[in-house]
Amino acid sequence: MRNKTPDLPQPELSQPHRAGDTQAIPGGRITYLAPLPLSTGQPPLDMSKAVSELNDTWLDFGGGWPNVFGWQMITAGWCGFLLLCVLVFPALVLMLMPSISSDNFFFLYRLFFWSGLVGGAAGLFLMYIGHYMGIQDLKRSIPVRFNRQRREVCFTLTDTQEVVFVPWESLMAWVVEARGATQYGVQQQYGMGVGYAHPETGKWLKLEYVSSGLPLAISNWEAIRAYMDYEVHSLHEIQDPHLPRGKDDPPWEGVHTLRNARRGMRERRAKGEVGPVFAFFWYAYHVIELWNLPGYLTEWEAKRLMKSRPKLRPAQVEEWSKPLPKEQWAKPSEELVRLSAEVRRLREENPHRSIEEIFADAYRSQGVVA
């Protein structure tokens, strides 16, 4: 599997772990949230947009979709530079040099005009190359699939197409908090990961995502756990509530994202949350980025990705992903049911305790030995 955050400290694999265990690392620690996935009490939120799609049967983690912001930067960068060269710079010349002759002015204007065309085209090409490489990476990625009806997790090795099915309660999950030295100084790092040791080769299969804070990293895992325990049923329930996204929107971004954002701006303006100056520059930026064009381009890429990604999976994964009759749905183990009930009871008694303390007390009260 691809590792999304190669610079994060790695979990210890030489000994078994359970939810609530901690591991000290230089500058921080790793907290394990599974095997035996217990409720953390954090809201289920996928702030890193790691969950690419879900339905009544399965959830995909780690695929991702192209975002509108990428195309916004490309179109706004190109149009903005062109406008500077064609309009702003000539206007500044006239303001700063009012006595300039017409011949000299038209010479400078032609210079600005061709600089805008050539420089803008070169910048557009370079930005698109970077964007294209990111899209190709998305096309090659195979998300980790969580099947809640079977209570299993599927890892597909990108290079060999080998498929590994993991029992849900045996999957390892962790969050990382650490300080790392970078070229910009010491920075705090947070991340969430899931993984499993291959039963035959011992190869470590994992997928990790960076987060902006420890509670958000835990919430990222909680979104998966809540889905597997039938507490979450739609992508809308686990997404950032501040995103310009409607309840019935598709999982990818597109024209609907931009329309939702403009609707939100009109509502904020009507409520007096933003002034006319802010609204003017907000709309001006969207005009410079060519209004709905980034949304149409993003939708086009997303639909191509939606067609190509299923072809990467072996046929056995597609068969495994089909819905089952309800009477065939797998059930949680008795141990997990007892521990989960005890965790809920302990959290109701004192919701401010750490998850490590609550999990440890739940193990002790239920006679579970590490």
PDB file of C-alpha atoms in Angstrom, residues 20-160:
ATOM      1  CA  GLY A  20      -5.831   2.423  24.409  1.00  0.00           C
ATOM      2  CA  ASP A  21      -2.200   1.250  24.327  1.00  0.00           C
ATOM      3  CA  THR A  22       0.413   3.963  23.900  1.00  0.00           C
ATOM      4  CA  GLN A  23       3.957   3.887  22.566  1.00  0.00           C
ATOM      5  CA  ALA A  24       6.520   6.557  23.367  1.00  0.00           C
ATOM      6  CA  ILE A  25       8.462   7.930  20.407  1.00  0.00           C
ATOM      7  CA  PRO A  26      11.042  10.731  20.173  1.00  0.00           C
ATOM      8  CA  GLY A  27       9.135  13.979  20.626  1.00  0.00           C
ATOM      9  CA  GLY A  28       5.701  12.419  21.063  1.00  0.00           C
ATOM     10  CA  ARG A  29       3.732   9.183  21.174  1.00  0.00           C
ATOM     11  CA  ILE A  30       1.528   6.790  19.261  1.00  0.00           C
ATOM     12  CA  THR A  31      -1.909   5.907  20.634  1.00  0.00           C
ATOM     13  CA  TYR A  32      -3.531   2.711  19.352  1.00  0.00           C
ATOM     14  CA  LEU A  33      -7.286   2.704  18.691  1.00  0.00           C
ATOM     15  CA  ALA A  34      -7.641  -0.884  17.428  1.00  0.00           C
ATOM     16  CA  PRO A  35      -7.633  -3.970  17.360  1.00  0.00           C
ATOM     17  CA  LEU A  36     -10.965  -4.277  19.138  1.00  0.00           C
ATOM     18  CA  PRO A  37     -12.177  -0.890  17.873  1.00  0.00           C
ATOM     19  CA  LEU A  38     -13.872   0.913  20.766  1.00  0.00           C
ATOM     20  CA  SER A  39     -15.728   4.215  20.597  1.00  0.00           C
ATOM     21  CA  THR A  40     -13.419   7.164  21.254  1.00  0.00           C
ATOM     22  CA  GLY A  41     -16.173   9.661  22.038  1.00  0.00           C
ATOM     23  CA  GLN A  42     -14.941  12.028  19.324  1.00  0.00           C
ATOM     24  CA  PRO A  43     -17.386  13.138  16.606  1.00  0.00           C
ATOM     25  CA  PRO A  44     -17.047  11.116  13.387  1.00  0.00           C
ATOM     26  CA  LEU A  45     -15.507  13.628  10.964  1.00  0.00           C
ATOM     27  CA  ASP A  46     -13.378  13.051   7.887  1.00  0.00           C
ATOM     28  CA  MET A  47     -11.602  16.411   7.873  1.00  0.00           C
ATOM     29  CA  SER A  48      -8.732  15.095   5.718  1.00  0.00           C
ATOM     30  CA  LYS A  49     -11.175  13.957   2.978  1.00  0.00           C
ATOM     31  CA  ALA A  50      -9.654  10.481   3.155  1.00  0.00           C
ATOM     32  CA  VAL A  51     -13.038   8.757   2.733  1.00  0.00           C
ATOM     33  CA  SER A  52     -13.716   8.903  -0.992  1.00  0.00           C
ATOM     34  CA  GLU A  53     -17.015   7.015  -1.194  1.00  0.00           C
ATOM     35  CA  LEU A  54     -19.443   4.984   0.891  1.00  0.00           C
ATOM     36  CA  ASN A  55     -22.780   3.228   0.545  1.00  0.00           C
ATOM     37  CA  ASP A  56     -24.886   0.773   2.549  1.00  0.00           C
ATOM     38  CA  THR A  57     -22.300  -1.998   2.124  1.00  0.00           C
ATOM     39  CA  TRP A  58     -18.783  -0.567   1.936  1.00  0.00           C
ATOM     40  CA  LEU A  59     -16.618   2.490   2.565  1.00  0.00           C
ATOM     41  CA  ASP A  60     -13.480   3.414   0.601  1.00  0.00           C
ATOM     42  CA  PHE A  61     -10.630   4.991   2.554  1.00  0.00           C
ATOM     43  CA  GLY A  62      -7.591   6.493   0.866  1.00  0.00           C
ATOM     44  CA  GLY A  63      -8.721   7.037  -2.706  1.00  0.00           C
ATOM     45  CA  GLY A  64      -9.662  10.672  -2.830  1.00  0.00           C
ATOM     46  CA  TRP A  65     -11.027  12.858  -5.613  1.00  0.00           C
ATOM     47  CA  PRO A  66      -9.694  15.851  -7.549  1.00  0.00           C
ATOM     48  CA  ASN A  67     -10.639  19.119  -5.885  1.00  0.00           C
ATOM     49  CA  VAL A  68     -11.920  22.354  -7.371  1.00  0.00           C
ATOM     50  CA  PHE A  69      -9.184  24.368  -5.667  1.00  0.00           C
ATOM     51  CA  GLY A  70      -6.518  22.851  -7.918  1.00  0.00           C
ATOM     52  CA  TRP A  71      -8.189  24.097 -11.084  1.00  0.00           C
ATOM     53  CA  GLN A  72      -9.062  27.394  -9.400  1.00  0.00           C
ATOM     54  CA  MET A  73      -5.377  28.035  -8.772  1.00  0.00           C
ATOM     55  CA  ILE A  74      -4.510  27.186 -12.380  1.00  0.00           C
ATOM     56  CA  THR A  75      -7.172  29.346 -14.015  1.00  0.00           C
ATOM     57  CA  ALA A  76      -6.861  32.223 -11.528  1.00  0.00           C
ATOM     58  CA  GLY A  77      -3.072  32.194 -11.794  1.00  0.00           C
ATOM     59  CA  TRP A  78      -3.131  32.307 -15.579  1.00  0.00           C
ATOM     60  CA  CYS A  79      -5.914  34.891 -15.907  1.00  0.00           C
ATOM     61  CA  GLY A  80      -4.563  36.996 -13.067  1.00  0.00           C
ATOM     62  CA  PHE A  81      -1.095  37.214 -14.599  1.00  0.00           C
ATOM     63  CA  LEU A  82      -2.581  38.016 -18.012  1.00  0.00           C
ATOM     64  CA  LEU A  83      -4.727  40.817 -16.571  1.00  0.00           C
ATOM     65  CA  LEU A  84      -1.734  42.276 -14.743  1.00  0.00           C
ATOM     66  CA  CYS A  85       0.256  42.445 -17.944  1.00  0.00           C
ATOM     67  CA  VAL A  86      -2.536  43.647 -20.224  1.00  0.00           C
ATOM     68  CA  LEU A  87      -4.387  46.079 -17.937  1.00  0.00           C
ATOM     69  CA  VAL A  88      -2.718  46.791 -14.594  1.00  0.00           C
ATOM     70  CA  PHE A  89       0.904  47.346 -15.662  1.00  0.00           C
ATOM     71  CA  PRO A  90      -0.021  49.645 -18.624  1.00  0.00           C
ATOM     72  CA  ALA A  91      -2.333  51.637 -16.326  1.00  0.00           C
ATOM     73  CA  LEU A  92       0.485  52.062 -13.808  1.00  0.00           C
ATOM     74  CA  VAL A  93       2.782  53.308 -16.581  1.00  0.00           C
ATOM     75  CA  LEU A  94       0.222  55.971 -17.536  1.00  0.00           C
ATOM     76  CA  MET A  95      -0.232  56.991 -13.898  1.00  0.00           C
ATOM     77  CA  LEU A  96       3.492  57.161 -13.072  1.00  0.00           C
ATOM     78  CA  MET A  97       4.631  58.532 -16.453  1.00  0.00           C
ATOM     79  CA  PRO A  98       1.816  60.818 -17.707  1.00  0.00           C
ATOM     80  CA  SER A  99       4.103  62.539 -20.194  1.00  0.00           C
ATOM     81  CA  ILE A 100       5.199  59.335 -21.949  1.00  0.00           C
ATOM     82  CA  SER A 101       4.938  59.498 -25.719  1.00  0.00           C
ATOM     83  CA  SER A 102       2.430  57.316 -27.519  1.00  0.00           C
ATOM     84  CA  ASP A 103       5.196  55.444 -29.381  1.00  0.00           C
ATOM     85  CA  ASN A 104       6.969  54.556 -26.141  1.00  0.00           C
ATOM     86  CA  PHE A 105       3.705  53.629 -24.470  1.00  0.00           C
ATOM     87  CA  PHE A 106       2.666  51.260 -27.278  1.00  0.00           C
ATOM     88  CA  PHE A 107       6.152  49.746 -27.230  1.00  0.00           C
ATOM     89  CA  LEU A 108       5.809  49.023 -23.515  1.00  0.00           C
ATOM     90  CA  TYR A 109       2.245  47.788 -24.008  1.00  0.00           C
ATOM     91  CA  ARG A 110       3.362  45.277 -26.659  1.00  0.00           C
ATOM     92  CA  LEU A 111       6.116  44.179 -24.295  1.00  0.00           C
ATOM     93  CA  PHE A 112       3.615  43.661 -21.450  1.00  0.00           C
ATOM     94  CA  PHE A 113       1.122  41.969 -23.788  1.00  0.00           C
ATOM     95  CA  TRP A 114       3.557  39.381 -25.112  1.00  0.00           C
ATOM     96  CA  SER A 115       5.033  38.865 -21.641  1.00  0.00           C
ATOM     97  CA  GLY A 116       1.523  38.100 -20.419  1.00  0.00           C
ATOM     98  CA  LEU A 117       0.823  35.678 -23.251  1.00  0.00           C
ATOM     99  CA  VAL A 118       4.158  33.841 -23.190  1.00  0.00           C
ATOM    100  CA  GLY A 119       4.661  33.964 -19.421  1.00  0.00           C
ATOM    101  CA  GLY A 120       1.052  33.027 -18.772  1.00  0.00           C
ATOM    102  CA  ALA A 121       1.243  30.087 -21.185  1.00  0.00           C
ATOM    103  CA  ALA A 122       4.472  28.859 -19.572  1.00  0.00           C
ATOM    104  CA  GLY A 123       2.987  29.176 -16.084  1.00  0.00           C
ATOM    105  CA  LEU A 124      -0.203  27.458 -17.189  1.00  0.00           C
ATOM    106  CA  PHE A 125       1.807  24.566 -18.617  1.00  0.00           C
ATOM    107  CA  LEU A 126       3.908  24.129 -15.465  1.00  0.00           C
ATOM    108  CA  MET A 127       0.890  24.285 -13.130  1.00  0.00           C
ATOM    109  CA  TYR A 128      -1.013  21.788 -15.246  1.00  0.00           C
ATOM    110  CA  ILE A 129       1.914  19.356 -15.254  1.00  0.00           C
ATOM    111  CA  GLY A 130       1.894  19.334 -11.458  1.00  0.00           C
ATOM    112  CA  HIS A 131      -1.883  18.911 -11.416  1.00  0.00           C
ATOM    113  CA  TYR A 132      -1.729  16.141 -14.020  1.00  0.00           C
ATOM    114  CA  MET A 133       0.825  14.184 -11.983  1.00  0.00           C
ATOM    115  CA  GLY A 134      -1.467  14.370  -8.966  1.00  0.00           C
ATOM    116  CA  ILE A 135      -4.413  13.073 -11.006  1.00  0.00           C
ATOM    117  CA  GLN A 136      -2.314  10.195 -12.348  1.00  0.00           C
ATOM    118  CA  ASP A 137      -1.398   9.294  -8.777  1.00  0.00           C
ATOM    119  CA  LEU A 138      -5.110   9.194  -7.900  1.00  0.00           C
ATOM    120  CA  LYS A 139      -5.786   6.951 -10.889  1.00  0.00           C
ATOM    121  CA  ARG A 140      -3.192   4.423  -9.711  1.00  0.00           C
ATOM    122  CA  SER A 141      -4.374   4.397  -6.099  1.00  0.00           C
ATOM    123  CA  ILE A 142      -6.606   1.592  -4.823  1.00  0.00           C
ATOM    124  CA  PRO A 143      -8.442   2.599  -1.641  1.00  0.00           C
ATOM    125  CA  VAL A 144      -8.720   0.351   1.393  1.00  0.00           C
ATOM    126  CA  ARG A 145     -12.308  -0.924   1.414  1.00  0.00           C
ATOM    127  CA  PHE A 146     -14.296  -1.503   4.619  1.00  0.00           C
ATOM    128  CA  ASN A 147     -17.238  -3.900   4.265  1.00  0.00           C
ATOM    129  CA  ARG A 148     -19.534  -3.545   7.261  1.00  0.00           C
ATOM    130  CA  GLN A 149     -21.898  -6.334   6.276  1.00  0.00           C
ATOM    131  CA  ARG A 150     -19.024  -8.832   6.254  1.00  0.00           C
ATOM    132  CA  ARG A 151     -17.098  -6.929   8.980  1.00  0.00           C
ATOM    133  CA  GLU A 152     -13.943  -7.231   6.910  1.00  0.00           C
ATOM    134  CA  VAL A 153     -11.359  -4.880   5.435  1.00  0.00           C
ATOM    135  CA  CYS A 154      -9.786  -5.339   1.995  1.00  0.00           C
ATOM    136  CA  PHE A 155      -6.234  -4.274   1.123  1.00  0.00           C
ATOM    137  CA  THR A 156      -5.281  -4.505  -2.556  1.00  0.00           C
ATOM    138  CA  LEU A 157      -1.563  -4.333  -3.311  1.00  0.00           C
ATOM    139  CA  THR A 158      -1.109  -1.875  -6.167  1.00  0.00           C
ATOM    140  CA  ASP A 159       1.966  -3.528  -7.659  1.00  0.00           C
ATOM    141  CA  THR A 160       0.915  -7.216  -7.547  1.00  0.00           C
TER     142      THR A 160
END
